[in-house]
Tab-separated table of C-alpha atoms in Angstrom:
chain	number	residue	atom	x	y	z
H	773	MET	CA	-9.865	14.551	-27.647
H	774	LYS	CA	-7.346	11.801	-28.438
H	775	LYS	CA	-5.342	12.683	-25.328
H	776	ILE	CA	-8.440	12.446	-23.149
H	777	LEU	CA	-9.334	9.071	-24.671
H	778	LYS	CA	-5.834	7.746	-23.972
H	779	VAL	CA	-6.116	8.707	-20.306
H	780	LEU	CA	-9.579	7.136	-20.012
H	781	ILE	CA	-8.358	3.902	-21.596
H	782	PHE	CA	-5.373	3.878	-19.224
H	783	LEU	CA	-7.661	4.272	-16.202
H	784	LEU	CA	-10.241	1.691	-17.205
H	785	ALA	CA	-8.013	-0.963	-18.776
H	786	PRO	CA	-7.327	-2.942	-15.558
H	787	SER	CA	-11.036	-3.158	-14.668
H	788	ASN	CA	-11.494	-6.668	-16.113
H	789	ILE	CA	-8.504	-8.122	-14.249
H	790	PHE	CA	-8.478	-8.011	-10.474
H	791	GLY	CA	-5.843	-8.959	-7.940
H	792	GLN	CA	-2.704	-7.423	-9.380
H	793	LEU	CA	-1.543	-5.454	-6.342
H	794	THR	CA	-2.896	-3.727	-3.263
H	795	PRO	CA	-3.058	0.069	-3.847
H	796	MET	CA	0.400	1.489	-3.182
H	797	THR	CA	1.203	4.168	-0.614
H	798	ASN	CA	4.339	6.205	-0.024
H	799	GLN	CA	4.039	5.445	3.693
H	800	TYR	CA	4.720	1.703	3.500
H	801	VAL	CA	8.089	2.272	5.233
H	802	LEU	CA	6.240	3.570	8.300
H	803	ASN	CA	3.565	0.867	8.020
H	804	PRO	CA	5.057	-2.178	6.273
H	805	ILE	CA	2.026	-4.315	7.228
H	806	ILE	CA	0.366	-2.823	4.133
H	807	ILE	CA	2.708	-4.773	1.853
H	808	ASN	CA	3.826	-7.597	4.178
H	809	PRO	CA	1.558	-9.582	6.556
H	810	SER	CA	4.538	-10.732	8.644
H	811	CYS	CA	4.915	-7.173	10.014
H	812	ALA	CA	1.739	-7.456	12.116
H	813	GLY	CA	2.551	-6.476	15.708
H	814	ALA	CA	6.127	-5.477	14.838
H	815	ARG	CA	6.021	-2.258	16.889
H	816	GLY	CA	5.367	-4.057	20.147
H	817	THR	CA	2.156	-2.184	20.916
H	818	LEU	CA	-1.322	-1.585	19.530
H	819	ASN	CA	-0.803	0.568	16.449
H	820	MET	CA	-3.372	2.328	14.273
H	821	ALA	CA	-2.724	4.270	11.085
H	822	THR	CA	-4.992	5.846	8.514
H	823	PHE	CA	-4.100	7.104	5.034
H	824	TYR	CA	-5.672	9.105	2.266
H	825	ARG	CA	-4.150	9.171	-1.217
H	826	ASN	CA	-5.364	11.242	-4.172
H	827	GLN	CA	-3.532	10.119	-7.273
H	828	TRP	CA	-3.079	12.006	-10.547
H	829	VAL	CA	-4.764	15.216	-9.453
H	830	GLY	CA	-6.498	16.931	-12.355
H	831	ILE	CA	-7.591	13.760	-14.149
H	832	ASP	CA	-11.296	13.075	-13.785
H	833	GLY	CA	-11.909	9.631	-12.303
H	834	SER	CA	-8.337	9.211	-11.064
H	835	PRO	CA	-7.642	6.790	-8.155
H	836	LYS	CA	-8.590	7.835	-4.628
H	837	THR	CA	-7.711	5.491	-1.780
H	838	MET	CA	-8.496	5.485	1.936
H	839	THR	CA	-6.790	2.918	4.179
H	840	LEU	CA	-7.088	1.945	7.839
H	841	ALA	CA	-4.433	-0.383	9.293
H	842	VAL	CA	-4.531	-1.739	12.857
H	843	ASP	CA	-2.124	-4.287	14.342
H	844	ALA	CA	-0.924	-5.475	17.753
H	845	PRO	CA	1.336	-8.120	19.352
H	846	LEU	CA	-0.060	-10.966	21.460
H	847	LEU	CA	1.273	-13.778	23.685
H	848	ASN	CA	4.356	-11.882	24.861
H	849	LYS	CA	5.016	-10.639	21.315
H	850	LYS	CA	5.331	-14.157	19.912
H	851	ILE	CA	2.530	-13.503	17.446
H	852	GLY	CA	0.988	-10.455	15.825
H	853	LEU	CA	-2.461	-9.796	14.409
H	854	GLY	CA	-3.477	-7.097	11.963
H	855	LEU	CA	-6.502	-5.742	10.137
H	856	ILE	CA	-6.404	-3.668	6.958
H	857	ILE	CA	-9.444	-1.961	5.440
H	858	VAL	CA	-9.078	-0.293	2.035
H	859	ASN	CA	-11.579	1.800	0.097
H	860	ASP	CA	-10.353	2.326	-3.446
H	861	LYS	CA	-12.156	4.157	-6.246
H	862	ILE	CA	-11.039	4.495	-9.863
H	863	GLY	CA	-13.545	6.155	-12.141
H	864	VAL	CA	-16.860	4.362	-11.644
H	865	LYS	CA	-15.217	1.237	-10.208
H	866	LYS	CA	-15.255	0.868	-6.410
H	867	ASP	CA	-13.409	-1.687	-4.277
H	868	ASN	CA	-13.711	-2.307	-0.530
H	869	GLN	CA	-11.024	-4.604	0.799
H	870	PHE	CA	-10.826	-6.351	4.196
H	871	ILE	CA	-7.637	-8.218	5.130
H	872	LEU	CA	-6.667	-10.135	8.293
H	873	ASN	CA	-2.944	-10.698	8.895
H	874	TYR	CA	-1.206	-13.172	11.197
H	875	ALA	CA	2.515	-13.128	12.044
H	876	PHE	CA	4.681	-15.547	14.045
H	877	ASN	CA	7.901	-14.089	15.489
H	878	ILE	CA	11.123	-16.017	16.155
H	879	ASN	CA	13.633	-14.438	18.552
H	880	LEU	CA	17.173	-14.854	17.188
H	881	GLY	CA	18.886	-13.043	20.048
H	882	GLU	CA	19.863	-9.665	18.608
H	883	SER	CA	17.377	-9.955	15.773
H	884	PHE	CA	13.925	-11.259	14.845
H	885	LEU	CA	12.518	-13.331	12.012
H	886	SER	CA	8.787	-13.097	11.340
H	887	MET	CA	6.587	-15.220	9.087
H	888	GLY	CA	3.128	-14.051	8.141
H	889	LEU	CA	-0.037	-14.981	6.300
H	890	GLY	CA	-2.887	-12.777	5.153
H	891	ALA	CA	-6.429	-13.597	4.081
H	892	GLY	CA	-9.236	-11.332	3.011
H	893	ILE	CA	-11.946	-10.398	0.590
H	894	THR	CA	-12.590	-7.567	-1.816
H	895	MET	CA	-16.096	-6.318	-2.567
H	896	THR	CA	-16.068	-4.718	-6.003
H	897	ASN	CA	-18.719	-3.130	-8.200
H	898	VAL	CA	-19.130	-0.632	-11.045
H	899	SER	CA	-21.507	2.350	-10.724
H	900	TRP	CA	-22.568	2.694	-14.354
H	901	SER	CA	-25.203	5.265	-13.340
H	902	ASP	CA	-22.399	7.687	-12.412
H	903	LEU	CA	-21.194	7.880	-16.012
H	904	VAL	CA	-21.987	10.963	-18.070
H	905	VAL	CA	-23.342	9.531	-21.340
H	906	LEU	CA	-24.740	11.000	-24.556
H	907	ASP	CA	-28.066	9.248	-24.015
H	908	PRO	CA	-29.106	9.552	-20.344
H	909	GLY	CA	-32.006	7.187	-21.003
H	910	ASP	CA	-29.796	4.317	-22.192
H	911	GLU	CA	-30.837	1.370	-19.994
H	912	LEU	CA	-27.341	-0.099	-20.183
H	913	TYR	CA	-26.053	2.671	-17.901
H	914	LEU	CA	-29.040	3.033	-15.577
H	915	VAL	CA	-28.347	-0.077	-13.491
H	916	ASP	CA	-25.157	-0.531	-11.468
H	917	SER	CA	-23.338	-3.841	-11.495
H	918	ARG	CA	-23.964	-6.184	-8.591
H	919	VAL	CA	-21.366	-6.430	-5.831
H	920	PHE	CA	-18.819	-9.170	-6.453
H	921	ILE	CA	-16.934	-10.737	-3.524
H	922	ILE	CA	-13.415	-11.880	-4.374
H	923	PRO	CA	-11.222	-13.805	-1.866
H	924	ASP	CA	-7.460	-13.443	-1.647
H	925	PHE	CA	-4.372	-14.561	0.275
H	926	SER	CA	-0.853	-13.261	0.934
H	927	PHE	CA	2.452	-14.449	2.411
H	928	GLY	CA	5.477	-12.686	3.870
H	929	LEU	CA	8.833	-12.989	5.653
H	930	TYR	CA	10.493	-10.222	7.637
H	931	TYR	CA	13.943	-9.993	9.263
H	932	THR	CA	15.062	-7.156	11.488
H	933	ASN	CA	17.726	-6.201	14.001
H	934	LYS	CA	18.568	-2.933	15.740
H	935	ASN	CA	19.513	-1.019	12.597
H	936	TYR	CA	18.528	-3.102	9.602
H	937	PHE	CA	15.454	-4.736	8.092
H	938	ALA	CA	14.626	-6.846	5.058
H	939	GLY	CA	11.303	-8.230	3.925
H	940	PHE	CA	9.890	-10.485	1.227
H	941	SER	CA	6.202	-10.789	0.435
H	942	MET	CA	3.739	-12.107	-2.119
H	943	PRO	CA	0.516	-10.114	-1.812
H	944	GLN	CA	-2.685	-11.217	-3.496
H	945	PHE	CA	-2.032	-14.744	-4.796
H	946	LEU	CA	-5.315	-14.995	-6.636
H	947	THR	CA	-6.163	-13.327	-9.930
H	948	ALA	CA	-9.783	-12.661	-10.848
H	949	ARG	CA	-10.821	-12.044	-14.442
H	950	PHE	CA	-14.231	-10.743	-15.406
H	951	ASN	CA	-16.239	-13.243	-17.449
H	952	SER	CA	-18.861	-11.375	-19.469
H	953	ASP	CA	-20.682	-14.600	-20.374
H	954	LYS	CA	-21.255	-15.418	-16.695
H	955	ASN	CA	-21.468	-11.758	-15.629
H	956	GLY	CA	-19.021	-12.475	-12.824
H	957	TYR	CA	-15.378	-12.991	-11.891
H	958	THR	CA	-13.475	-16.231	-12.448
H	959	LEU	CA	-10.726	-16.978	-9.909
H	960	ALA	CA	-7.341	-18.329	-10.931
H	961	ASN	CA	-4.056	-19.131	-9.207
H	962	ASP	CA	-1.742	-17.982	-11.975
H	963	PRO	CA	1.978	-17.752	-11.009
H	964	LYS	CA	2.512	-15.462	-14.002
H	965	GLN	CA	0.380	-12.860	-12.211
H	966	TYR	CA	2.210	-13.088	-8.864
H	967	ASN	CA	3.905	-9.986	-7.509
H	968	TYR	CA	7.161	-10.623	-5.633
H	969	LEU	CA	8.093	-7.774	-3.291
H	970	PHE	CA	11.464	-7.278	-1.585
H	971	ASN	CA	12.221	-4.287	0.604
H	972	THR	CA	15.190	-3.410	2.750
H	973	GLY	CA	16.548	-0.466	4.710
H	974	ILE	CA	19.029	0.644	7.339
H	975	GLU	CA	19.301	3.311	10.025
H	976	LEU	CA	22.564	5.293	10.120
H	977	GLU	CA	23.508	7.864	12.766
H	978	PHE	CA	25.990	10.305	11.248
H	979	ALA	CA	25.940	13.061	13.902
H	980	THR	CA	24.480	13.722	17.330
H	981	ASN	CA	20.680	13.764	17.026
H	982	PHE	CA	20.845	13.276	13.248
H	983	LYS	CA	19.997	10.046	11.431
H	984	PHE	CA	19.829	8.869	7.838
H	985	PHE	CA	17.278	6.250	6.692
H	986	PRO	CA	17.879	4.840	3.182
H	987	SER	CA	15.528	2.091	1.976
H	988	ALA	CA	14.323	0.444	-1.213
H	989	LEU	CA	11.390	-1.591	-2.503
H	990	PHE	CA	11.562	-3.873	-5.551
H	991	ILE	CA	8.488	-5.373	-7.236
H	992	TYR	CA	8.851	-8.171	-9.757
H	993	THR	CA	6.042	-9.608	-11.866
H	994	PRO	CA	6.931	-12.344	-14.412
H	995	GLY	CA	7.087	-10.904	-17.897
H	996	GLU	CA	7.016	-7.312	-16.660
H	997	LYS	CA	9.706	-4.694	-16.171
H	998	LEU	CA	11.166	-4.598	-12.659
H	999	GLN	CA	9.655	-1.805	-10.576
H	1000	TYR	CA	11.619	-0.137	-7.814
H	1001	ASP	CA	11.135	2.579	-5.236
H	1002	ILE	CA	14.227	4.233	-3.714
H	1003	ASN	CA	13.757	6.226	-0.491
H	1004	ALA	CA	15.966	8.452	1.635
H	1005	HIS	CA	14.997	10.281	4.839
H	1006	PHE	CA	16.931	12.505	7.218
H	1007	GLY	CA	15.757	12.642	10.835
H	1008	PHE	CA	16.397	15.046	13.700
H	1009	ARG	CA	15.988	13.835	17.300
H	1010	ASP	CA	13.166	11.479	16.309
H	1011	LEU	CA	10.950	14.575	15.997
H	1012	ILE	CA	10.991	15.298	12.292
H	1013	ARG	CA	11.970	13.552	9.090
H	1014	ILE	CA	12.400	15.063	5.662
H	1015	GLY	CA	13.075	13.012	2.582
H	1016	GLY	CA	12.009	11.797	-0.786
H	1017	SER	CA	11.669	8.834	-3.092
H	1018	TYR	CA	12.091	7.952	-6.734
H	1019	ARG	CA	9.783	5.437	-8.430
H	1020	ASN	CA	11.354	4.263	-11.659
H	1021	ASN	CA	10.285	6.420	-14.583
H	1022	ARG	CA	7.024	7.324	-12.837
H	1023	SER	CA	7.347	9.880	-10.063
H	1024	ILE	CA	9.544	11.727	-7.602
H	1025	ALA	CA	8.036	12.269	-4.149
H	1026	ALA	CA	8.793	14.785	-1.398
H	1027	MET	CA	7.965	13.557	2.121
H	1028	LEU	CA	7.596	15.054	5.578
H	1029	GLN	CA	7.015	13.299	8.920
H	1030	VAL	CA	6.425	15.000	12.273
H	1031	GLN	CA	6.301	13.272	15.675
H	1032	LEU	CA	3.828	15.431	17.643
H	1033	ASN	CA	4.262	13.441	20.870
H	1034	ASN	CA	5.291	9.968	22.006
H	1035	GLN	CA	2.211	8.442	20.436
H	1036	LEU	CA	1.068	10.575	17.517
H	1037	ARG	CA	2.831	10.963	14.176
H	1038	ILE	CA	1.626	12.633	10.995
H	1039	ALA	CA	3.143	12.358	7.547
H	1040	CYS	CA	2.460	13.791	4.136
H	1041	SER	CA	3.916	13.433	0.677
H	1042	TYR	CA	3.538	14.875	-2.786
H	1043	ASP	CA	4.391	13.019	-5.985
H	1044	PHE	CA	5.646	14.820	-9.071
H	1045	ASP	CA	4.944	12.770	-12.186
H	1046	VAL	CA	7.928	12.310	-14.488
H	1047	GLY	CA	6.349	9.807	-16.900
H	1048	LYS	CA	3.825	10.253	-19.694
H	1049	LEU	CA	1.075	11.335	-17.291
H	1050	ARG	CA	2.902	14.544	-16.358
H	1051	ARG	CA	1.137	16.334	-19.237
H	1052	TYR	CA	-2.285	15.531	-17.798
H	1053	SER	CA	-1.750	15.262	-14.043
H	1054	ALA	CA	-0.825	17.806	-11.366
H	1055	GLY	CA	0.776	15.042	-9.300
H	1056	SER	CA	-0.469	13.013	-6.340
H	1057	TYR	CA	-0.674	13.729	-2.628
H	1058	GLU	CA	-0.998	11.624	0.475
H	1059	ILE	CA	-1.692	12.188	4.172
H	1060	MET	CA	-1.120	9.725	7.026
H	1061	VAL	CA	-1.898	9.815	10.756
H	1062	ARG	CA	-0.470	7.116	13.037
H	1063	TYR	CA	-1.205	6.539	16.722
H	1064	LEU	CA	0.586	4.163	19.115
H	1065	PHE	CA	-1.474	3.134	22.146
H	1066	SER	CA	1.495	3.157	24.517
H	1067	TYR	CA	4.023	5.686	25.773
H	1068	LYS	CA	6.755	3.088	26.245
H	1069	VAL	CA	7.196	1.021	23.125
H	1070	ASP	CA	9.307	-2.135	23.217
H	1071	ALA	CA	9.403	-2.492	19.483
H	1072	ILE	CA	10.429	-5.576	17.563
H	1073	ASN	CA	11.166	-3.393	14.568
H	1074	PRO	CA	12.537	0.058	15.497
H	1075	VAL	CA	13.960	0.713	12.037
H	1076	ASN	CA	10.606	1.625	10.520
H	1077	PHE	CA	9.822	4.250	13.143
């Protein structure tokens, strides 16, 4: 019983503080717009990707996230626009997030520098009626919370050339704390709650038709331990990629990507927990489908392909 209570407390603890970080995905290397608004339109064509992530399989009420990301270049690729829609559920808490991203691209000759801004809202509520309680007639759990609308903003920079990329972003500036006296969220711009993200990667060709793609993501929050995600993928003829990642003291992931044709790519991953949750969870899995609306892609950012 104590173990179950610990897991429940772990799942529900963040529910009174909102705005820490957009739900993470293993596929951010393929779709960096999820963590950096300046990547909108970076592929040089209309791009659409959808994800499904089931985290901590085997734990009742564990996070389940569905994401749709669409972006495209405009004005001869000088700017990019993007839309991200996220449906995230943890226990009885549900969030629906809508984000618009804008990116401005500067041509540096052999490379590009992009600057981006993001703005959006999150609609969040708690379905108390979904809880299994000892007293089904308890009025406290018969009525769901009202839907709260929380605004947010993000900022990003992105540099790329033929074989290398580096990005810096600050997603979700605003922090929202639940105020029980007002039965609502109070917004705050607290630098101590900012998340600073830096990611980088390179493409290396070590044999004919074979490529190696190492990359890394670092997340820093003041007062917290540095988080990092180290990735490595091997590719064959741009048709298939096999690789993995290590997230510090949390999980090891196996990943597979398959390019079905010039436009359609699918990817999947499975996380093996190596932290304290490994005793309760059977891991996490994720599926992604990406479609490019063009056969010939003049991409600003080929590294993330």
